Short mmCIF file of C-alpha atoms in Angstrom, two decimals:
data_model
loop_
_atom_site.label_atom_id
_atom_site.label_comp_id
_atom_site.label_asym_id
_atom_site.label_seq_id
_atom_site.Cartn_x
_atom_site.Cartn_y
_atom_site.Cartn_z
CA UNK H 1 253.02 133.36 154.32
CA UNK H 2 251.32 131.96 151.21
CA UNK H 3 254.27 129.66 150.47
CA UNK H 4 254.12 128.25 153.98
CA UNK H 5 250.41 127.51 153.55
CA UNK H 6 251.15 125.74 150.24
CA UNK H 7 253.90 123.64 151.89
CA UNK H 8 251.53 122.66 154.70
CA UNK H 9 248.77 121.55 152.31
CA UNK H 10 251.23 119.53 150.19
CA UNK H 11 252.51 117.83 153.35
CA UNK H 12 248.97 117.03 154.50
CA UNK H 13 248.08 115.44 151.14
CA UNK H 14 251.33 113.42 151.16
CA UNK H 15 250.61 112.06 154.63
CA UNK H 16 247.05 111.14 153.68
CA UNK H 17 248.17 109.33 150.53
CA UNK H 18 251.34 107.88 152.04
CA UNK H 19 253.42 108.84 149.00
CA UNK H 20 255.90 111.44 147.87
CA UNK H 21 254.49 114.53 146.15
CA UNK H 22 255.86 117.36 144.07
CA UNK H 23 254.07 120.53 143.01
CA UNK H 24 254.93 122.45 139.84
CA UNK H 25 253.54 125.45 138.00
CA UNK H 26 252.28 125.24 134.38
CA UNK H 27 255.84 125.99 133.19
CA UNK H 28 257.26 122.94 134.99
CA UNK H 29 258.96 124.93 137.76
CA UNK H 30 259.09 123.29 141.19
CA UNK H 31 256.93 125.07 143.76
CA UNK H 32 256.88 122.62 146.67
CA UNK H 33 257.50 118.99 147.59
CA UNK H 34 256.73 116.70 150.47
CA UNK H 35 259.21 115.36 152.99
CA UNK H 36 257.55 111.93 152.68
CA UNK H 37 259.90 110.11 150.31
CA UNK H 38 259.84 106.35 150.79
CA UNK H 39 261.01 105.92 147.19
CA UNK H 40 262.59 108.51 144.93
CA UNK H 41 263.46 107.75 141.31
CA UNK H 42 266.15 109.56 139.34
CA UNK H 43 263.67 111.99 137.80
CA UNK H 44 262.35 113.09 141.19
CA UNK H 45 265.83 113.54 142.67
CA UNK H 46 267.00 115.61 139.70
CA UNK H 47 263.81 117.64 139.72
CA UNK H 48 264.20 118.54 143.38
CA UNK H 49 267.80 119.59 142.74
CA UNK H 50 267.31 121.54 139.50
CA UNK H 51 263.82 122.95 140.35
CA UNK H 52 262.78 122.55 136.70
CA UNK H 53 261.33 119.62 134.71
CA UNK H 54 263.89 118.56 132.06
CA UNK H 55 262.79 118.78 128.44
CA UNK H 56 262.78 115.02 127.83
CA UNK H 57 260.72 114.35 130.94
CA UNK H 58 258.33 117.16 130.02
CA UNK H 59 257.89 115.70 126.54
CA UNK H 60 257.03 112.28 128.04
CA UNK H 61 254.48 113.83 130.38
CA UNK H 62 252.88 115.98 127.71
CA UNK H 63 252.61 112.97 125.43
CA UNK H 64 250.10 111.54 127.90
CA UNK H 65 247.81 114.56 127.72
CA UNK H 66 248.44 116.36 131.01
CA UNK H 67 248.22 119.82 129.39
CA UNK H 68 244.58 119.24 128.39
CA UNK H 69 243.53 116.98 131.26
CA UNK H 70 240.92 118.09 133.76
CA UNK H 71 241.10 114.89 135.80
CA UNK H 72 243.98 112.86 137.22
CA UNK H 73 246.16 111.14 134.60
CA UNK H 74 248.28 108.02 135.11
CA UNK H 75 251.67 108.54 133.43
CA UNK H 76 253.51 105.23 132.90
CA UNK H 77 257.11 104.54 133.86
CA UNK H 78 259.99 105.25 131.48
CA UNK H 79 263.10 103.17 132.13
CA UNK H 80 265.25 105.22 129.76
CA UNK H 81 264.51 108.34 131.80
CA UNK H 82 264.88 106.56 135.14
CA UNK H 83 261.28 107.40 135.92
CA UNK H 84 258.78 105.39 137.93
CA UNK H 85 255.11 105.62 137.08
CA UNK H 86 253.23 108.48 138.70
CA UNK H 87 249.83 110.16 138.74
CA UNK H 88 249.39 113.74 137.59
CA UNK H 89 246.62 115.76 139.23
CA UNK H 90 245.84 118.92 137.21
CA UNK H 91 245.08 121.85 139.50
CA UNK H 92 242.33 124.06 138.13
CA UNK H 93 240.29 126.90 139.56
CA UNK H 94 237.04 127.57 137.68
CA UNK H 95 238.62 126.05 134.58
CA UNK H 96 241.92 127.95 134.82
CA UNK H 97 245.04 125.76 135.08
CA UNK H 98 247.35 126.87 137.91
CA UNK H 99 249.71 123.88 138.21
CA UNK H 100 250.17 120.14 138.59
CA UNK H 101 250.44 117.91 141.63
CA UNK H 102 252.49 114.75 141.04
CA UNK H 103 252.02 111.62 143.12
CA UNK H 104 254.86 109.15 142.66
CA UNK H 105 254.15 105.42 142.67
CA UNK H 106 256.52 103.58 144.96
CA UNK H 107 257.31 100.71 142.61
CA UNK H 108 255.96 98.71 139.70
CA UNK H 109 253.91 96.80 142.28
CA UNK H 110 252.15 100.01 143.31
CA UNK H 111 249.37 100.45 140.72
CA UNK H 112 247.96 103.85 139.80
CA UNK H 113 244.45 102.57 140.51
CA UNK H 114 245.11 102.74 144.27
CA UNK H 115 246.15 106.38 144.05
CA UNK H 116 243.21 107.29 141.81
CA UNK H 117 240.83 105.64 144.25
CA UNK H 118 242.30 107.58 147.19
CA UNK H 119 242.23 111.02 145.55
CA UNK H 120 238.55 111.76 146.39
CA UNK H 121 239.44 111.58 150.09
CA UNK H 122 241.86 114.50 149.71
CA UNK H 123 239.82 116.49 147.17
CA UNK H 124 239.13 119.38 149.63
CA UNK H 125 242.88 119.72 150.21
CA UNK H 126 243.59 119.61 146.47
CA UNK H 127 240.99 122.32 145.83
CA UNK H 128 242.51 124.42 148.62
CA UNK H 129 245.94 123.98 147.07
CA UNK H 130 244.67 125.19 143.69
CA UNK H 131 243.12 128.28 145.29
CA UNK H 132 246.38 129.06 147.08
CA UNK H 133 248.30 128.81 143.81
CA UNK H 134 245.88 131.19 142.14
CA UNK H 135 246.45 133.65 144.98
CA UNK H 136 250.22 133.63 144.39
CA UNK H 137 252.07 135.23 141.49
CA UNK H 138 250.60 133.07 138.72
CA UNK H 139 250.43 136.19 136.56
CA UNK H 140 254.23 136.58 136.76
CA UNK H 141 255.06 133.05 135.57
CA UNK H 142 257.44 132.94 132.61
CA UNK H 143 254.99 131.25 130.26
CA UNK H 144 252.16 133.62 131.14
CA UNK H 145 254.42 136.66 130.76
CA UNK H 146 255.53 135.60 127.30
CA UNK H 147 252.00 134.87 126.12
CA UNK H 148 250.67 138.19 127.37
CA UNK H 149 253.53 139.99 125.62
CA UNK H 150 252.65 138.22 122.36
CA UNK H 151 248.97 139.08 122.72
CA UNK H 152 249.68 142.76 123.42
CA UNK H 153 252.09 142.90 120.47
CA UNK H 154 249.27 141.63 118.24
CA UNK H 155 247.07 144.39 119.66
CA UNK H 156 249.79 146.88 118.68
CA UNK H 157 249.65 145.60 115.11
CA UNK H 158 252.77 143.41 115.05
CA UNK H 159 252.00 140.98 112.22
CA UNK H 160 254.27 138.17 113.47
CA UNK H 161 252.58 138.23 116.87
CA UNK H 162 249.12 138.20 115.30
CA UNK H 163 250.09 135.18 113.20
CA UNK H 164 251.41 133.39 116.30
CA UNK H 165 247.99 133.78 117.95
CA UNK H 166 246.41 131.61 115.26
CA UNK H 167 247.66 128.46 116.97
CA UNK H 168 246.43 129.39 120.44
CA UNK H 169 243.89 127.10 122.03
CA UNK H 170 242.28 130.10 123.81
CA UNK H 171 241.14 131.59 120.51
CA UNK H 172 238.93 128.57 119.92
CA UNK H 173 239.64 128.37 116.21
CA UNK H 174 238.58 131.06 113.78
CA UNK H 175 237.21 134.46 114.74
CA UNK H 176 235.54 136.75 115.22
CA UNK H 177 236.60 138.04 118.64
CA UNK H 178 236.10 141.27 120.54
CA UNK H 179 238.55 143.19 122.70
CA UNK H 180 237.72 144.90 125.96
CA UNK H 181 239.86 147.44 127.79
CA UNK H 182 239.40 147.86 131.56
CA UNK H 183 240.66 151.04 133.22
CA UNK H 184 240.35 152.87 136.53
CA UNK H 185 240.52 156.62 135.80
CA UNK H 186 242.63 158.22 138.52
CA UNK H 187 244.02 161.72 138.97
CA UNK H 188 247.46 160.31 139.82
CA UNK H 189 249.87 160.81 136.89
CA UNK H 190 250.59 157.58 135.07
CA UNK H 191 254.35 158.11 135.35
CA UNK H 192 254.31 157.77 139.13
CA UNK H 193 255.59 154.53 140.66
CA UNK H 194 257.30 151.52 139.15
CA UNK H 195 255.83 150.82 135.67
CA UNK H 196 256.71 147.11 135.97
CA UNK H 197 254.82 146.83 139.26
CA UNK H 198 251.88 148.71 137.75
CA UNK H 199 251.78 146.30 134.79
CA UNK H 200 252.03 143.25 137.06
CA UNK H 201 249.15 144.58 139.16
CA UNK H 202 247.00 144.98 136.04
CA UNK H 203 247.93 141.51 134.82
CA UNK H 204 247.02 140.01 138.18
CA UNK H 205 243.76 141.96 138.41
CA UNK H 206 242.71 140.88 134.91
CA UNK H 207 243.60 137.25 135.55
CA UNK H 208 241.75 137.08 138.87
CA UNK H 209 238.72 138.98 137.55
CA UNK H 210 238.21 136.75 134.51
CA UNK H 211 238.94 133.26 135.83
CA UNK H 212 235.89 131.12 135.10
CA UNK H 213 234.12 133.78 132.99
CA UNK H 214 233.63 131.67 129.88
CA UNK H 215 233.23 134.46 127.26
CA UNK H 216 236.60 135.95 128.30
CA UNK H 217 239.18 133.86 126.46
CA UNK H 218 242.43 135.55 127.54
CA UNK H 219 243.64 138.59 129.45
CA UNK H 220 246.74 140.74 129.63
CA UNK H 221 247.81 143.76 131.64
CA UNK H 222 249.77 146.89 130.83
CA UNK H 223 250.55 150.02 132.83
CA UNK H 224 247.23 151.37 134.08
CA UNK H 225 244.84 149.16 132.12
CA UNK H 226 244.02 145.59 131.11
CA UNK H 227 243.05 144.09 127.75
CA UNK H 228 240.63 141.17 127.47
CA UNK H 229 240.08 138.88 124.49
CA UNK H 230 236.39 138.00 124.39
CA UNK H 231 234.06 135.76 122.44
CA UNK H 232 231.91 137.70 119.94
CA UNK H 233 228.73 137.04 121.90
CA UNK H 234 230.03 138.29 125.25
CA UNK H 235 227.13 139.95 127.04
CA UNK H 236 226.72 142.75 129.58
CA UNK H 237 226.12 140.31 132.47
CA UNK H 238 229.53 138.65 131.99
CA UNK H 239 231.27 142.02 131.58
CA UNK H 240 229.57 143.41 134.68
CA UNK H 241 230.75 140.35 136.60
CA UNK H 242 234.30 141.05 135.44
CA UNK H 243 234.03 144.67 136.62
CA UNK H 244 232.74 143.65 140.05
CA UNK H 245 235.59 141.19 140.49
CA UNK H 246 238.05 143.76 139.20
CA UNK H 247 236.89 146.22 141.88
CA UNK H 248 237.18 143.59 144.61
CA UNK H 249 240.65 142.54 143.50
CA UNK H 250 241.83 146.15 143.24
CA UNK H 251 240.69 146.86 146.77
CA UNK H 252 242.45 143.73 148.01
CA UNK H 253 245.73 144.12 146.14
CA UNK H 254 246.29 147.84 145.57
CA UNK H 255 245.90 148.85 149.22
CA UNK H 256 243.95 152.03 148.45
CA UNK H 257 240.35 153.16 147.88
CA UNK H 258 238.94 152.05 144.55
CA UNK H 259 237.49 154.63 142.20
CA UNK H 260 235.19 154.20 139.24
CA UNK H 261 236.25 151.39 136.88
CA UNK H 262 235.11 151.38 133.27
CA UNK H 263 235.15 148.82 130.47
CA UNK H 264 235.12 149.54 126.75
CA UNK H 265 234.23 146.87 124.20
CA UNK H 266 235.26 146.82 120.53
CA UNK H 267 233.36 145.66 117.49
CA UNK H 268 234.10 142.05 116.35
CA UNK H 269 237.48 141.41 114.72
CA UNK H 270 237.43 138.62 112.13
CA UNK H 271 241.18 137.93 112.03
CA UNK H 272 244.08 138.20 114.53
CA UNK H 273 245.57 140.92 112.33
CA UNK H 274 242.42 142.98 112.96
CA UNK H 275 243.07 143.07 116.71
CA UNK H 276 245.02 146.34 116.40
CA UNK H 277 241.95 148.14 115.09
CA UNK H 278 239.81 146.42 117.72
CA UNK H 279 242.18 147.69 120.42
CA UNK H 280 241.86 151.28 119.13
CA UNK H 281 238.08 150.93 119.29
CA UNK H 282 238.10 149.49 122.82
CA UNK H 283 240.58 152.15 123.99
CA UNK H 284 238.49 155.00 122.56
CA UNK H 285 235.40 153.48 124.16
CA UNK H 286 236.93 153.24 127.61
CA UNK H 287 238.30 156.80 127.27
CA UNK H 288 234.85 158.08 126.36
CA UNK H 289 233.23 156.21 129.24
CA UNK H 290 235.87 157.59 131.61
CA UNK H 291 235.03 161.21 130.81
CA UNK H 292 231.29 160.85 130.16
CA UNK H 293 229.42 158.97 132.94
CA UNK H 294 226.23 159.09 130.86
CA UNK H 295 227.70 156.23 128.80
CA UNK H 296 227.80 153.89 131.83
CA UNK H 297 230.58 151.74 133.27
CA UNK H 298 230.26 149.09 130.53
CA UNK H 299 230.07 150.49 127.04
CA UNK H 300 230.54 149.27 123.46
CA UNK H 301 232.12 151.17 120.59
CA UNK H 302 228.87 151.52 118.68
CA UNK H 303 227.31 153.34 121.65
CA UNK H 304 229.85 156.15 122.13
CA UNK H 305 228.40 158.27 119.32
CA UNK H 306 230.43 161.36 118.46
CA UNK H 307 233.43 160.09 120.43
CA UNK H 308 234.04 157.71 117.52
CA UNK H 309 234.81 160.75 115.37
CA UNK H 310 236.81 162.50 118.08
CA UNK H 311 238.89 159.34 118.49
CA UNK H 312 239.89 159.35 114.84
CA UNK H 313 241.20 162.93 115.18
CA UNK H 314 244.01 161.67 117.41
CA UNK H 315 245.13 162.99 120.76
CA UNK H 316 244.26 166.63 120.06
CA UNK H 317 240.80 168.12 119.80
CA UNK H 318 240.58 171.88 119.25
CA UNK H 319 240.29 173.94 122.42
CA UNK H 320 238.50 176.75 120.58
CA UNK H 321 236.39 176.05 117.56
CA UNK H 322 232.97 177.47 118.36
CA UNK H 323 232.35 181.18 118.94
CA UNK H 324 229.03 180.51 120.66
CA UNK H 325 230.56 177.88 122.96
CA UNK H 326 233.41 180.26 123.87
CA UNK H 327 230.87 182.97 124.74
CA UNK H 328 228.85 180.55 126.82
CA UNK H 329 231.91 179.22 128.66
CA UNK H 330 232.99 182.76 129.50
CA UNK H 331 229.54 183.59 130.90
CA UNK H 332 229.22 180.35 132.90
CA UNK H 333 231.80 181.06 135.62
CA UNK H 334 229.97 179.00 138.29
CA UNK H 335 229.19 176.05 135.98
CA UNK H 336 225.41 176.39 136.10
CA UNK H 337 224.55 176.60 132.43
CA UNK H 338 226.74 174.12 130.54
CA UNK H 339 225.83 171.03 132.64
CA UNK H 340 222.12 171.72 132.12
CA UNK H 341 222.58 172.26 128.40
CA UNK H 342 224.65 169.11 127.86
CA UNK H 343 222.26 166.93 129.82
CA UNK H 344 219.33 168.41 127.93
CA UNK H 345 221.00 167.41 124.67
CA UNK H 346 221.82 163.95 126.03
CA UNK H 347 218.23 163.46 127.23
CA UNK H 348 216.79 164.39 123.84
CA UNK H 349 215.33 167.67 125.09
CA UNK H 350 213.41 166.25 128.06
CA UNK H 351 213.26 169.01 130.67
CA UNK H 352 211.61 166.63 133.13
CA UNK H 353 214.50 164.13 132.91
CA UNK H 354 217.11 166.88 133.32
CA UNK H 355 215.31 168.32 136.34
CA UNK H 356 215.05 164.89 137.96
CA UNK H 357 218.72 164.00 137.42
CA UNK H 358 220.08 167.39 138.57
CA UNK H 359 217.54 167.70 141.43
CA UNK H 360 216.17 170.95 140.06
CA UNK H 361 212.67 172.27 139.57
CA UNK H 362 211.59 172.36 135.93
CA UNK H 363 211.24 176.15 136.15
CA UNK H 364 214.94 176.33 137.06
CA UNK H 365 215.83 174.40 133.92
CA UNK H 366 213.71 176.74 131.76
CA UNK H 367 215.28 179.75 133.48
CA UNK H 368 218.80 178.55 132.66
CA UNK H 369 217.82 177.86 129.07
CA UNK H 370 216.60 181.44 128.84
CA UNK H 371 219.93 182.69 130.18
CA UNK H 372 221.80 180.58 127.62
CA UNK H 373 219.64 182.03 124.83
CA UNK H 374 220.41 185.57 125.99
CA UNK H 375 224.17 184.88 126.07
CA UNK H 376 224.49 183.38 122.57
CA UNK H 377 221.62 185.30 120.95
CA UNK H 378 219.94 182.23 119.40
CA UNK H 379 217.86 179.26 120.49
CA UNK H 380 220.30 176.56 121.78
CA UNK H 381 217.83 173.86 120.70
CA UNK H 382 217.79 174.95 117.06
CA UNK H 383 219.26 172.38 114.65
CA UNK H 384 222.74 173.60 113.64
CA UNK H 385 223.25 175.51 116.90
CA UNK H 386 222.41 172.40 118.86
CA UNK H 387 224.83 170.32 116.78
CA UNK H 388 227.60 172.92 117.25
CA UNK H 389 227.22 173.23 121.01
CA UNK H 390 226.70 169.53 121.68
CA UNK H 391 229.87 168.69 119.75
CA UNK H 392 231.79 171.41 121.60
CA UNK H 393 230.62 170.02 124.95
CA UNK H 394 231.75 166.49 124.04
CA UNK H 395 235.07 167.78 122.67
CA UNK H 396 235.66 169.50 126.00
CA UNK H 397 235.17 166.19 127.78
CA UNK H 398 237.34 164.35 125.25
CA UNK H 399 240.30 166.65 125.98
CA UNK H 400 240.33 165.37 129.57
CA UNK H 401 240.34 161.69 128.63
CA UNK H 402 242.95 159.34 130.16
CA UNK H 403 245.93 158.77 127.89
CA UNK H 404 247.47 155.33 127.56
CA UNK H 405 249.22 153.27 124.93
CA UNK H 406 250.48 149.71 124.61
CA UNK H 407 254.07 150.95 124.40
#
């Protein structure tokens, strides 16, 4: 259905301009072409047959700056290639390049100026075409797939991949950068379904959610989560915008109800080889946010507190390590005491705040504190006891965190 809409828009633009058109993705793969073909040079004929821009033609086009252009570019003829002059119209959506529309000049007597002057009349159609391309499988293009694989390899600590990133335009020169991990915690086991489809969904979600968000420099998807490369000054407003788009795109593309989506942000990484450590920080942050709603949906590594230490322990945190916590867990069969105690610790001992959040009367909070004191035999707000029980409560949450790796 989408391809038909693209064909129709290309045909409409061709009729308006009275010239032959071809549409290609950023990798130079043919996506569509018009039936209007008053003149076809050798390059156009071969392109329509092979569906791919030849290397020598691509080199000629790139030499005239189409890869960086944001406006139409006149590319001169090349007799050696059998190529008439043509105009390249970069297709961008909120700054993201989705393809190129080529308008062929009919002869040497057909100047580019006439085409450039006519383009404003079809601008709404060109913008519509760009939006349609963004809605297709841009995330699965060969070039995009390779670049995402390189980026994720750098996040795994592959030195060669990290060194390759140094030449990327998206990095904007030298660091620092920050990494963000976006994840939707779900009860469904991660091994269900096709892992390739799951990764493609994440790649598409990340791409659609970050297009036009300037502090997000690049995105990649893996099974069950996405990784974003961000400018060091990325702020909560931009990250919240990404989350809102991510939710909308998930609802549209996954065909199921959308749960809570969380984003974890690393500390700045000064060098591409530091991205592996930044990924560990972002992953631990999103895991902590997934199991502890008090941290919020957008959270940075510095704000996860004790989860920083639990993350360094590895996958396992001890199930039993506190006698008092074991006694309290055994006594709290209906889950009345532990939630009150944890929230009281999180709220810095404010009974009023705990009562308001749990919709309890303050006397109920005091009553449960008294029951806790009778179970463990000491004041739960006393220094070392408080530290022991608060850590045990967070370790219990940490054991239920979502598990995921980069492969």
